CSV table of C-alpha atoms and ligand atoms in Angstrom, one decimal:
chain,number,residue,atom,x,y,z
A,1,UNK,CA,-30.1,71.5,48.6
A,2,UNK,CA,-29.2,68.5,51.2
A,3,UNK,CA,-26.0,69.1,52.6
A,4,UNK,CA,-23.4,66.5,51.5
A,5,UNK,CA,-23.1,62.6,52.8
A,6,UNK,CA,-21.7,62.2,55.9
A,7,UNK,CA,-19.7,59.1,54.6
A,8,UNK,CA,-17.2,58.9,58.3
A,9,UNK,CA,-20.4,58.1,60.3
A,10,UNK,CA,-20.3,54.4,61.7
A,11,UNK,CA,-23.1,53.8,60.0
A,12,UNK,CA,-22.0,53.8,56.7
A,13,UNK,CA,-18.6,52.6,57.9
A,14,UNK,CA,-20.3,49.3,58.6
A,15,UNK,CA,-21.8,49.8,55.3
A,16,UNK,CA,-18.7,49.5,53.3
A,17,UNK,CA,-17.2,47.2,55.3
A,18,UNK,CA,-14.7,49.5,56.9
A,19,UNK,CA,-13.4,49.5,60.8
A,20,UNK,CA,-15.7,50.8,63.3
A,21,UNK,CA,-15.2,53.0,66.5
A,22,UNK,CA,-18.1,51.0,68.0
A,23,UNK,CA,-20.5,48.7,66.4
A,24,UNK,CA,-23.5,51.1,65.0
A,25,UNK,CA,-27.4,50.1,65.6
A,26,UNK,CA,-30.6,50.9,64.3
A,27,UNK,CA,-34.0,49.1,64.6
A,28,UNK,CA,-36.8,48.5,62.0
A,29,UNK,CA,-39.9,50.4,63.5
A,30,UNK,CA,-37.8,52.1,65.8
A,31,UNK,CA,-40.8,55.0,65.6
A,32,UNK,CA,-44.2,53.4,66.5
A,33,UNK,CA,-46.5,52.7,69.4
A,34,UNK,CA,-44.0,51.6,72.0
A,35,UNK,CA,-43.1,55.1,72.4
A,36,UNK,CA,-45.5,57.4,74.7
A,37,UNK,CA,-44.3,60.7,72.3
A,38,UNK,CA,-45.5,58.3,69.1
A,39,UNK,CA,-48.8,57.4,71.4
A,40,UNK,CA,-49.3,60.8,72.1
A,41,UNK,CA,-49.5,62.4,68.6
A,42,UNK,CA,-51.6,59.6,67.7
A,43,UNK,CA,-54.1,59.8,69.5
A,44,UNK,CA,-55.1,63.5,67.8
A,45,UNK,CA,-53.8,62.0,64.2
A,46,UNK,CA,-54.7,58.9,61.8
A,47,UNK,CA,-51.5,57.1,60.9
A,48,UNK,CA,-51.8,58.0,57.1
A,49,UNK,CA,-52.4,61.6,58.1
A,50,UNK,CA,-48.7,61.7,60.2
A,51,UNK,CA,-47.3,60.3,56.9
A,52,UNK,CA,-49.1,62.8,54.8
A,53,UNK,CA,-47.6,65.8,56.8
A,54,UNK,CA,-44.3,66.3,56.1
A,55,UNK,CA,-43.4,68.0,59.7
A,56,UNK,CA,-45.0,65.5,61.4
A,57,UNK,CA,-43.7,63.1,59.2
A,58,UNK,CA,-39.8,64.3,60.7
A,59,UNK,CA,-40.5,65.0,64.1
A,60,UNK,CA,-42.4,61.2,64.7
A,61,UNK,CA,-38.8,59.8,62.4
A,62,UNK,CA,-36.7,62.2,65.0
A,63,UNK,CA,-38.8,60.2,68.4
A,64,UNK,CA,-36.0,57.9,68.8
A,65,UNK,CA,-33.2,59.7,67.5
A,66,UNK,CA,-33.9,62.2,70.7
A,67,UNK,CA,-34.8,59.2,73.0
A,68,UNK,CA,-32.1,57.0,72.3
A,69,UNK,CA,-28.1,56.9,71.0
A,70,UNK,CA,-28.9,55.2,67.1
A,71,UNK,CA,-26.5,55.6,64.7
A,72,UNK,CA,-28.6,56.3,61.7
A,73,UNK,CA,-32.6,57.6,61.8
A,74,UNK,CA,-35.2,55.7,59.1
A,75,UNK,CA,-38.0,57.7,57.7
A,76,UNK,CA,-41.5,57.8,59.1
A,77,UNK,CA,-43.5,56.4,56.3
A,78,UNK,CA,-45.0,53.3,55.1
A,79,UNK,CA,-44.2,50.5,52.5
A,80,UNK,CA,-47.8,51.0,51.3
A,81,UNK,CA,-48.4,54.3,50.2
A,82,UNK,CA,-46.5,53.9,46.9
A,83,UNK,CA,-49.5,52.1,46.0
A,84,UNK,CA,-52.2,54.9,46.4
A,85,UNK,CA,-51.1,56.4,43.6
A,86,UNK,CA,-51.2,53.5,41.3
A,87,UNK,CA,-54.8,53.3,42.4
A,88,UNK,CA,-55.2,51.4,45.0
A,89,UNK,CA,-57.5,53.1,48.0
A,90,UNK,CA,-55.7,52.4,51.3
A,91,UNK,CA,-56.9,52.8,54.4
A,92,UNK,CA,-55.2,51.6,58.1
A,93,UNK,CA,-58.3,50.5,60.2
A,94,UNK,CA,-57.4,50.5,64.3
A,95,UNK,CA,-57.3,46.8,65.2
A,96,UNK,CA,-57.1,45.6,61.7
A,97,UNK,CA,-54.1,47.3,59.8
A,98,UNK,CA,-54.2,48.3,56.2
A,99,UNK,CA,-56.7,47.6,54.1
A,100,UNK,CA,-57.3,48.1,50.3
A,101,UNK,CA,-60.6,48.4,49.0
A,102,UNK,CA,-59.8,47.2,45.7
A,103,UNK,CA,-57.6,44.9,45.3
A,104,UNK,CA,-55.8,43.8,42.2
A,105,UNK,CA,-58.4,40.7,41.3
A,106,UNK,CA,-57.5,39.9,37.6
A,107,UNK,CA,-55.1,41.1,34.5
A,108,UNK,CA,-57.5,44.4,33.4
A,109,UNK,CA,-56.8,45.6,37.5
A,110,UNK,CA,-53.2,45.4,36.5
A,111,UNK,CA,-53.4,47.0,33.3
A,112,UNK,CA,-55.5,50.1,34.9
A,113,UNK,CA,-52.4,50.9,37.5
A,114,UNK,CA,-51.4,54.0,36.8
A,115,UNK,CA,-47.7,55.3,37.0
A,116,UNK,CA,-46.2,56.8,39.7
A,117,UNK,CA,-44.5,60.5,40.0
A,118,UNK,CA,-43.1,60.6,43.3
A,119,UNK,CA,-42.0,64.1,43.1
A,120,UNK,CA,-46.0,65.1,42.9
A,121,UNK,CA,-47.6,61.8,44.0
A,122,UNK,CA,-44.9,60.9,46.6
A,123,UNK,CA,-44.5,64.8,48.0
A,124,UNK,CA,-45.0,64.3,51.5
A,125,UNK,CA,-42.8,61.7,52.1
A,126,UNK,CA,-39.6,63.3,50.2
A,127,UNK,CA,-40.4,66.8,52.0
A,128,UNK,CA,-40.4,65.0,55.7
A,129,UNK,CA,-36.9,63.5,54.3
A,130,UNK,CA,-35.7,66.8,53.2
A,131,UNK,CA,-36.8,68.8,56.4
A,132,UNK,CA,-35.6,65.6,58.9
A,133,UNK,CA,-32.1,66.3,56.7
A,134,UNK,CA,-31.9,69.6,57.5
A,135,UNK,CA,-33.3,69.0,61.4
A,136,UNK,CA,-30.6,66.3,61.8
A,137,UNK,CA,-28.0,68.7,60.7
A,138,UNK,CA,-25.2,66.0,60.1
A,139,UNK,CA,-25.8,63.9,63.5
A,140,UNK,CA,-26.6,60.6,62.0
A,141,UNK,CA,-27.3,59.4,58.6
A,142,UNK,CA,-31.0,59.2,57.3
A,143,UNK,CA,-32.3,55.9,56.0
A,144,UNK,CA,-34.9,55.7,53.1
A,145,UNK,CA,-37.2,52.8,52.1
A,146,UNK,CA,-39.6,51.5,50.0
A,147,UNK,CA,-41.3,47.3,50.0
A,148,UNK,CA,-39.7,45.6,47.3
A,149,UNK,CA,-41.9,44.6,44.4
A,150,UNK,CA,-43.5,41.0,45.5
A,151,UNK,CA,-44.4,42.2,49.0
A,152,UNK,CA,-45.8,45.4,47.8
A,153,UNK,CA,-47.6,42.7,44.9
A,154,UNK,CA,-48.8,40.9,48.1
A,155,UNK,CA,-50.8,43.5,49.7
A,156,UNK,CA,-51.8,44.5,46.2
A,157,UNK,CA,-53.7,41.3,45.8
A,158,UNK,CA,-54.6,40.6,49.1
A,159,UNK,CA,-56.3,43.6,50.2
A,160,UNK,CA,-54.5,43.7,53.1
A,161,UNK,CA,-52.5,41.8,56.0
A,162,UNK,CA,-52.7,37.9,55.9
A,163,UNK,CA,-50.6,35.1,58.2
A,164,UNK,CA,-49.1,33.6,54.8
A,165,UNK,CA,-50.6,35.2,52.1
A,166,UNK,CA,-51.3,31.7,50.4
A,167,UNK,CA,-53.7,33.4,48.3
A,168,UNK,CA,-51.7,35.6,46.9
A,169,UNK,CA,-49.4,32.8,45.6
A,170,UNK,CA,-52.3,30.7,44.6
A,171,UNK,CA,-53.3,34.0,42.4
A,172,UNK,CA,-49.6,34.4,41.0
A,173,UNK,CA,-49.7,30.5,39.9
A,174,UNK,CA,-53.0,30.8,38.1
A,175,UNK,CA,-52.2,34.3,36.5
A,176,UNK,CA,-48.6,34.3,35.9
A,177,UNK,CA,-49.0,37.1,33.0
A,178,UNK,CA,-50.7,39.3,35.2
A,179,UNK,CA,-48.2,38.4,37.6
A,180,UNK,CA,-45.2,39.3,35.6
A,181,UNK,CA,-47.1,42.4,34.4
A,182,UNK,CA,-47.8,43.1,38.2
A,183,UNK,CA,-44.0,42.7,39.0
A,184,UNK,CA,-42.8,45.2,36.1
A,185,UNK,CA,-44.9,48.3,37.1
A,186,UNK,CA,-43.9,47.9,40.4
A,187,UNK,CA,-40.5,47.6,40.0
A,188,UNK,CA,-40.0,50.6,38.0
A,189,UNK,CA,-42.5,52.6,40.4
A,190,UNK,CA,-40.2,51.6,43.2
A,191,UNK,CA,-36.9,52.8,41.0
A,192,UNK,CA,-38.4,55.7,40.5
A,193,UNK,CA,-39.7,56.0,44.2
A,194,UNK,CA,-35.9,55.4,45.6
A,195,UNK,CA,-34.1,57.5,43.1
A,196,UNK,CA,-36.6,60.6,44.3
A,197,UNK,CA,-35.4,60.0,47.7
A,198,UNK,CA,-31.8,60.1,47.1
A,199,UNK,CA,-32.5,63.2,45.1
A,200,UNK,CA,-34.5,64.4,48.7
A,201,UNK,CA,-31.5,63.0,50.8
A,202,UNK,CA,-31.7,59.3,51.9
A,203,UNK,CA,-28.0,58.5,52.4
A,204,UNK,CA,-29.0,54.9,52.2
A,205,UNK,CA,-32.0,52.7,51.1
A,206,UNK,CA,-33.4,49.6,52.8
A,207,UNK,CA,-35.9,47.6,50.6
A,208,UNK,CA,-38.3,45.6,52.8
A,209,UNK,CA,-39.4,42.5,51.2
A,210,UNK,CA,-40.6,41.1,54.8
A,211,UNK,CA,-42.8,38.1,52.3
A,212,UNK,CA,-40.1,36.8,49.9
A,213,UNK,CA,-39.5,33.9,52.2
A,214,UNK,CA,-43.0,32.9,51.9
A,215,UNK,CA,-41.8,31.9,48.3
A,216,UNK,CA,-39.5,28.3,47.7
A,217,UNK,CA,-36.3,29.2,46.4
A,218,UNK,CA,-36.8,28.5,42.7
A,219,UNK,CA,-40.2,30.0,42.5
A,220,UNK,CA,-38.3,33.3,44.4
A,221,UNK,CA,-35.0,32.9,41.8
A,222,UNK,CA,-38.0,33.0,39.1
A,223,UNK,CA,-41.0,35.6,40.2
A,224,UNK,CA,-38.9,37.7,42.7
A,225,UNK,CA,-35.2,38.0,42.5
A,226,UNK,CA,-35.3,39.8,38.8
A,227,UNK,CA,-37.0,42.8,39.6
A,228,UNK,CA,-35.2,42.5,43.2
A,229,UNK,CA,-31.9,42.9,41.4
A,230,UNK,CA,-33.1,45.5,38.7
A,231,UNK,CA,-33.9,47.9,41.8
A,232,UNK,CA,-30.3,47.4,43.1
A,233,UNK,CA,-28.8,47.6,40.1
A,234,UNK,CA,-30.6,50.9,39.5
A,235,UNK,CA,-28.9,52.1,42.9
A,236,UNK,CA,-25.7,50.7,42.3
A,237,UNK,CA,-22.9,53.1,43.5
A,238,UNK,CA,-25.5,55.8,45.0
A,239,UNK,CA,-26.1,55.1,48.2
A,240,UNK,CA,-25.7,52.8,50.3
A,241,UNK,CA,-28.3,49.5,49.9
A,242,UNK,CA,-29.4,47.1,52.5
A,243,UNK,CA,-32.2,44.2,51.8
A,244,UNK,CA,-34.6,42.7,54.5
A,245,UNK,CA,-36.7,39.9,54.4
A,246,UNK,CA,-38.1,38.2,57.6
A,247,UNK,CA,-38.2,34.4,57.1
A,248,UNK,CA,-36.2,34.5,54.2
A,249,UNK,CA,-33.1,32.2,55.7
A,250,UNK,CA,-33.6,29.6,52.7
A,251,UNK,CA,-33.1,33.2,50.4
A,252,UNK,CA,-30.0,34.3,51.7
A,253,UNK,CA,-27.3,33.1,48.8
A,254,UNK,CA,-29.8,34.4,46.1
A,255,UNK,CA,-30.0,38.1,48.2
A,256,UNK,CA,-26.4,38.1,48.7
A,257,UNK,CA,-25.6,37.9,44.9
A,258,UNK,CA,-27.6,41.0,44.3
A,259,UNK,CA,-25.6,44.1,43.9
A,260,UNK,CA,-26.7,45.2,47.5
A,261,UNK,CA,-24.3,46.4,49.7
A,262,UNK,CA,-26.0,45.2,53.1
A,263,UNK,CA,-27.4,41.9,53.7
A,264,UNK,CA,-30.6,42.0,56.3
A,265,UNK,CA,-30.9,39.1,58.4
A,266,UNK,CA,-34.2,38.1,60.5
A,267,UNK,CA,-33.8,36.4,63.6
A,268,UNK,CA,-34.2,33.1,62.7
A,269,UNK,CA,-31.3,32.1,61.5
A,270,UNK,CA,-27.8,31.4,63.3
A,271,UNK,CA,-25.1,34.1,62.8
A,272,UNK,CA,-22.4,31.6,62.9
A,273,UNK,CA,-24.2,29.5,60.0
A,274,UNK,CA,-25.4,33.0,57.7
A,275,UNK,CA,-21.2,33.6,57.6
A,276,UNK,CA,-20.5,30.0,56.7
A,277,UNK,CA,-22.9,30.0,54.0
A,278,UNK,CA,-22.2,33.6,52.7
A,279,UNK,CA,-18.8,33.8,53.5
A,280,UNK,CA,-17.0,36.4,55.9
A,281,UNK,CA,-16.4,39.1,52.9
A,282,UNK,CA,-20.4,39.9,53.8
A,283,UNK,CA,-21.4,43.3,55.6
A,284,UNK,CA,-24.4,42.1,57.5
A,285,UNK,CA,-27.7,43.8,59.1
A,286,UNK,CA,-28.9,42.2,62.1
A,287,UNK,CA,-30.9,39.8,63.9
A,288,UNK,CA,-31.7,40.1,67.7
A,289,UNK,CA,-35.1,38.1,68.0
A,290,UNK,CA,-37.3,41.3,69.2
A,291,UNK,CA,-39.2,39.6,71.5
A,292,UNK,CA,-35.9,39.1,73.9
A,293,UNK,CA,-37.2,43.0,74.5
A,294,UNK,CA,-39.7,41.5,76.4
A,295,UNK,CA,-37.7,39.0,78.5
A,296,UNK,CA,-35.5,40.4,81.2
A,297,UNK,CA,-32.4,42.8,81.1
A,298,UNK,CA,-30.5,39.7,81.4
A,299,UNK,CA,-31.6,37.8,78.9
A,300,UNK,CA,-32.0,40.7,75.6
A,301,UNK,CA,-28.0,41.6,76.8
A,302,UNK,CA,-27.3,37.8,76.8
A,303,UNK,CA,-28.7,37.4,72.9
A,304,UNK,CA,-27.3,40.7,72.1
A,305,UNK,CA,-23.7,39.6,72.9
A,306,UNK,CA,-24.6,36.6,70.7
A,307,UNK,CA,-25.5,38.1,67.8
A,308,UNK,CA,-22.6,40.5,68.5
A,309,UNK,CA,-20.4,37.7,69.0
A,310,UNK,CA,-21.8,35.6,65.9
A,311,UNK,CA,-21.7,38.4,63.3
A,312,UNK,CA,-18.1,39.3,64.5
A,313,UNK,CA,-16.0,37.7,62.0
A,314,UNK,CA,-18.4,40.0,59.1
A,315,UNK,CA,-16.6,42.2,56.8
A,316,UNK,CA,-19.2,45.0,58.7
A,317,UNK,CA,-21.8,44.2,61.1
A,318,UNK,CA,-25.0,46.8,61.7
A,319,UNK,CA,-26.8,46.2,64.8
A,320,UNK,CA,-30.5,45.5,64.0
A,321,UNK,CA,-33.5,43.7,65.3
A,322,UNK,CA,-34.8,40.7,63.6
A,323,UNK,CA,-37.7,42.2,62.7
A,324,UNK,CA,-39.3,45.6,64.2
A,325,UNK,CA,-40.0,47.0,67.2
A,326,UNK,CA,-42.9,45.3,69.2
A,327,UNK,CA,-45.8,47.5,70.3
A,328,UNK,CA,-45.2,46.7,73.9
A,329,UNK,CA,-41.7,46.9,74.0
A,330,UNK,CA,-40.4,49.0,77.2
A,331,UNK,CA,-38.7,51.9,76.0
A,332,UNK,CA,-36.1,51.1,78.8
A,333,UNK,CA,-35.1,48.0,77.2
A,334,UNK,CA,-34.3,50.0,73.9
A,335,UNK,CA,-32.2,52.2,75.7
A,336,UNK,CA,-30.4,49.5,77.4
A,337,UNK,CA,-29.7,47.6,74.2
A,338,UNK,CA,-28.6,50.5,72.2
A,339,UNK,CA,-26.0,51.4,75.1
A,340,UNK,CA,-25.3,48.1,75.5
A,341,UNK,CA,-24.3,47.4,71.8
A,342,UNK,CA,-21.9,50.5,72.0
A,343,UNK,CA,-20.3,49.8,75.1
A,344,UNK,CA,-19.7,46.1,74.5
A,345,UNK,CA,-18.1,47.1,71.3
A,346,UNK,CA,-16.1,49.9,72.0
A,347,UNK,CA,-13.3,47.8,73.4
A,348,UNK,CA,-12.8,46.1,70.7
A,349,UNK,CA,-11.9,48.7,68.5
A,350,UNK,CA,-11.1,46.6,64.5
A,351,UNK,CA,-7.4,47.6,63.9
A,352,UNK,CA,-7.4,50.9,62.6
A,353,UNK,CA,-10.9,52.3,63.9
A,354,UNK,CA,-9.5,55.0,65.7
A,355,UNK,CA,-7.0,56.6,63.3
A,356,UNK,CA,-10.0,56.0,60.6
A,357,UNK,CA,-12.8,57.9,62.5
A,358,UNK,CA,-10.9,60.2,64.2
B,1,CP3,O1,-38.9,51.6,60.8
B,1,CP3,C1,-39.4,52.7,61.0
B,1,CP3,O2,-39.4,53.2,62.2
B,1,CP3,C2,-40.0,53.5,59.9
B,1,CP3,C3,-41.4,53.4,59.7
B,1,CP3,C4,-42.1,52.2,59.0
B,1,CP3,C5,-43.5,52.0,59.2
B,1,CP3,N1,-43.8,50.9,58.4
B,1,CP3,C6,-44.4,52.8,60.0
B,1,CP3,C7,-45.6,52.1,60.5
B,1,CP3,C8,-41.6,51.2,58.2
B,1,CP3,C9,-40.1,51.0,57.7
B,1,CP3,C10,-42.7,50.4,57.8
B,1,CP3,C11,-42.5,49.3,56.8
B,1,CP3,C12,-43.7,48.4,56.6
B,1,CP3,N2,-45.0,48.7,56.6
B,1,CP3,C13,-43.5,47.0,56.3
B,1,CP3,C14,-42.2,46.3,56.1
B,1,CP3,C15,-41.5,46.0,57.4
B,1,CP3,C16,-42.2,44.8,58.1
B,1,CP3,O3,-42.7,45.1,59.2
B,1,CP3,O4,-42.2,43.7,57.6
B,1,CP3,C17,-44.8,46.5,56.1
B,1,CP3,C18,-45.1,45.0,55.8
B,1,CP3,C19,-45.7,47.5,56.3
B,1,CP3,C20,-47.2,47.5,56.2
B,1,CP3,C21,-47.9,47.8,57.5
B,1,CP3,N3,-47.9,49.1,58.0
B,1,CP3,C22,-48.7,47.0,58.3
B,1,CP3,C23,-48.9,45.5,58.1
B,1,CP3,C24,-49.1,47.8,59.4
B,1,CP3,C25,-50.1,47.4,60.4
B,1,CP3,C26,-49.5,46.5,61.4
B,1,CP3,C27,-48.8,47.2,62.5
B,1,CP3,O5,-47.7,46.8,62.8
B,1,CP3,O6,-49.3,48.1,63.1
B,1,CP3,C28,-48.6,49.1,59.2
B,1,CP3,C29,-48.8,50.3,60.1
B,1,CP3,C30,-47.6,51.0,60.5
B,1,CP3,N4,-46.5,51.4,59.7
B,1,CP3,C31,-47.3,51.5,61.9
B,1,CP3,C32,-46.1,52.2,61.8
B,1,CP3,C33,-45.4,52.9,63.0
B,1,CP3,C34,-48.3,51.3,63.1
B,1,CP3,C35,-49.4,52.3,62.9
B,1,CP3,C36,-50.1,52.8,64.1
B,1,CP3,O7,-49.6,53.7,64.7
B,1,CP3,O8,-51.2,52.3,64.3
């Protein structure tokens, strides 16, 4: 049994819009390659292989929890491996990144996908949340995650990475049945994949839909947004929910009507101009551009207080990246940052922060 929510953590503070002690940070991809400990277990391991094994699975999602002070820890696993059970082969080939060998080409390929049991099909990745619960022991909130339905629908019929994935849209305008069809299964395969990891002990879901903004705003009101919503109105009042799309600034009033708790913001867009538009009543995720991780000390604490400043006025604010970790980010600079984030913020307690946490 996972022990209860640890509702008083910053983390989930920020969630809820409720004063701080300090101003709580994560980052997408904070496990991966810029790590040595990540480099050194994968060099003996395939990346779907350290998925696949629960124990790995937890100590790669525990990496930065040890190496750095974040205030919540996000499950080592991937947006795409809810599709292998549906039938899709996956495969991550070095210097290429994922690859399906067969892809979803016409409405038959759609019809075939089969229906996904997470507790049996899904196994791995709920056991590494259970044992990373238990390793955790309270410390931090765990965070888990699935793609949302039209960026797991873009892989799907790609086959794989693209720059812009204009096929895939040219595919959803010629076969719009299919598409819808598409869109159903994996919406409810997602559901069903979420639910299973609140049941394992995700004390709060992100859903990654890093293409969305590859779609105009009708065309994502019309093909995306539905089954987006179903998902958070399935996990309305569970945990926690954040949403995250990278270039998705044009999306942000559509996102923000969802029932989502936590509005994910890339680094594109000008904090000061995503609380104008959303309004200040908005608990916000966000949006350091991560290559200022490769700039100088300077310059990454100069954009942090930026964003810091920016996002101030937020009904909650949760330190984030713009987007994940890069593969040659200096572990040093991560360190910095997250320090940085805490001490800049811990003089500024909101009224009421300390009596609240304390
Ligand atoms: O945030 C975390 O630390 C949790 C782990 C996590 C991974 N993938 C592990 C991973 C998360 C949250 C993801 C999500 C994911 N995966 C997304 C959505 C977020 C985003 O980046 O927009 C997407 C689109 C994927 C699909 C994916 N996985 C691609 C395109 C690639 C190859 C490109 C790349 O960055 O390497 C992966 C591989 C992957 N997933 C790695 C990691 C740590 C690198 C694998 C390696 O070690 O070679």
């Amino acid at each position: 049994m996972p022990t209860p929510l640890y509702s008083s953590d910053s983390f989930h503070r920020a969630c809820r819009g409720e004063p701080v002690r300090q101003t709580p940070i994560w980052l997408m991809r904070q496990a991966g390659r810029y790590m040595a400990e990540y480099r050194a277990l994968r060099e003996h391991h395939p990346i779907l292989e350290m998925m696949k094994n629960p124990e790995c699975a937890a100590d790669v999602t525990l990496q930065p929890v040890n190496a750095f002070d974040v205030d919540a820890a996000i499950i080592f696993a991937d947006i795409l491996t809810l599709l292998e059970p549906m039938g899709l082969d996956l495969e991550f080939i070095p210097g290429r990144g994922p690859v399906f060998h067969n892809p979803i080409q016409c409405g038959e390929d759609v019809r075939r996908l089969a229906s996904v049991r997470p507790e049996t099909d899904l196994a791995f990745t709920l056991e590494a949340i259970r044992i990373t619960r238990e390793r955790l022991d309270g410390r931090i909130p765990l965070i888990g995650f699935s793609g949302a339905p039209f960026t797991l629908a873009c892989y799907a019929i790609q086959g794989g990475g693209s720059k812009d994935f204009d096929d895939v849209r040219g595919w959803m305008y010629r076969n719009p049945a299919a598409f819808t069809d598409l869109m159903d299964r994996l919406t409810e395969a997602v559901i069903a994949y979420l639910l299973a990891q609140i049941d394992a002990g995700a004390q709060a879901l992100q859903l990654f839909d890093s293409w969305a903004g590859s779609l105009s705003q009708s065309e994502y009101a019309r093909r995306a947004a539905p089954y987006t919503r179903r998902i958070f109105e399935a996990l309305e009042g569970a945990v926690p929910t954040i949403h995250f799309s990278a270039n998705g600034g044009h999306l942000l009033e559509q996102i923000a009507d969802m029932p989502v708790s936590v509005i994910g913001v890339d680094w594109r867009p000008d904090p000061g101009q995503v609380l104008n538009r959303l309004g200040r009543d908005t608990v916000v995720q966000g949006n350091l551009d991560p290559a200022l991780l490769l700039s100088s000390d300077e310059a990454m604490l100069e954009g942090m207080k930026q964003v810091l400043e920016g996002f101030s006025p937020a009904k909650g604010h949760i330190f984030n990246l713009g987007h994940g970790v890069i593969k040659t980010t200096p572990p040093e600079r991560v360190k910095l940052l997250v320090d940085s984030v805490h001490a800049c913020t811990a003089h500024a307690p909101s009224p009421g922060a300390e009596r609240a946490e304390s």
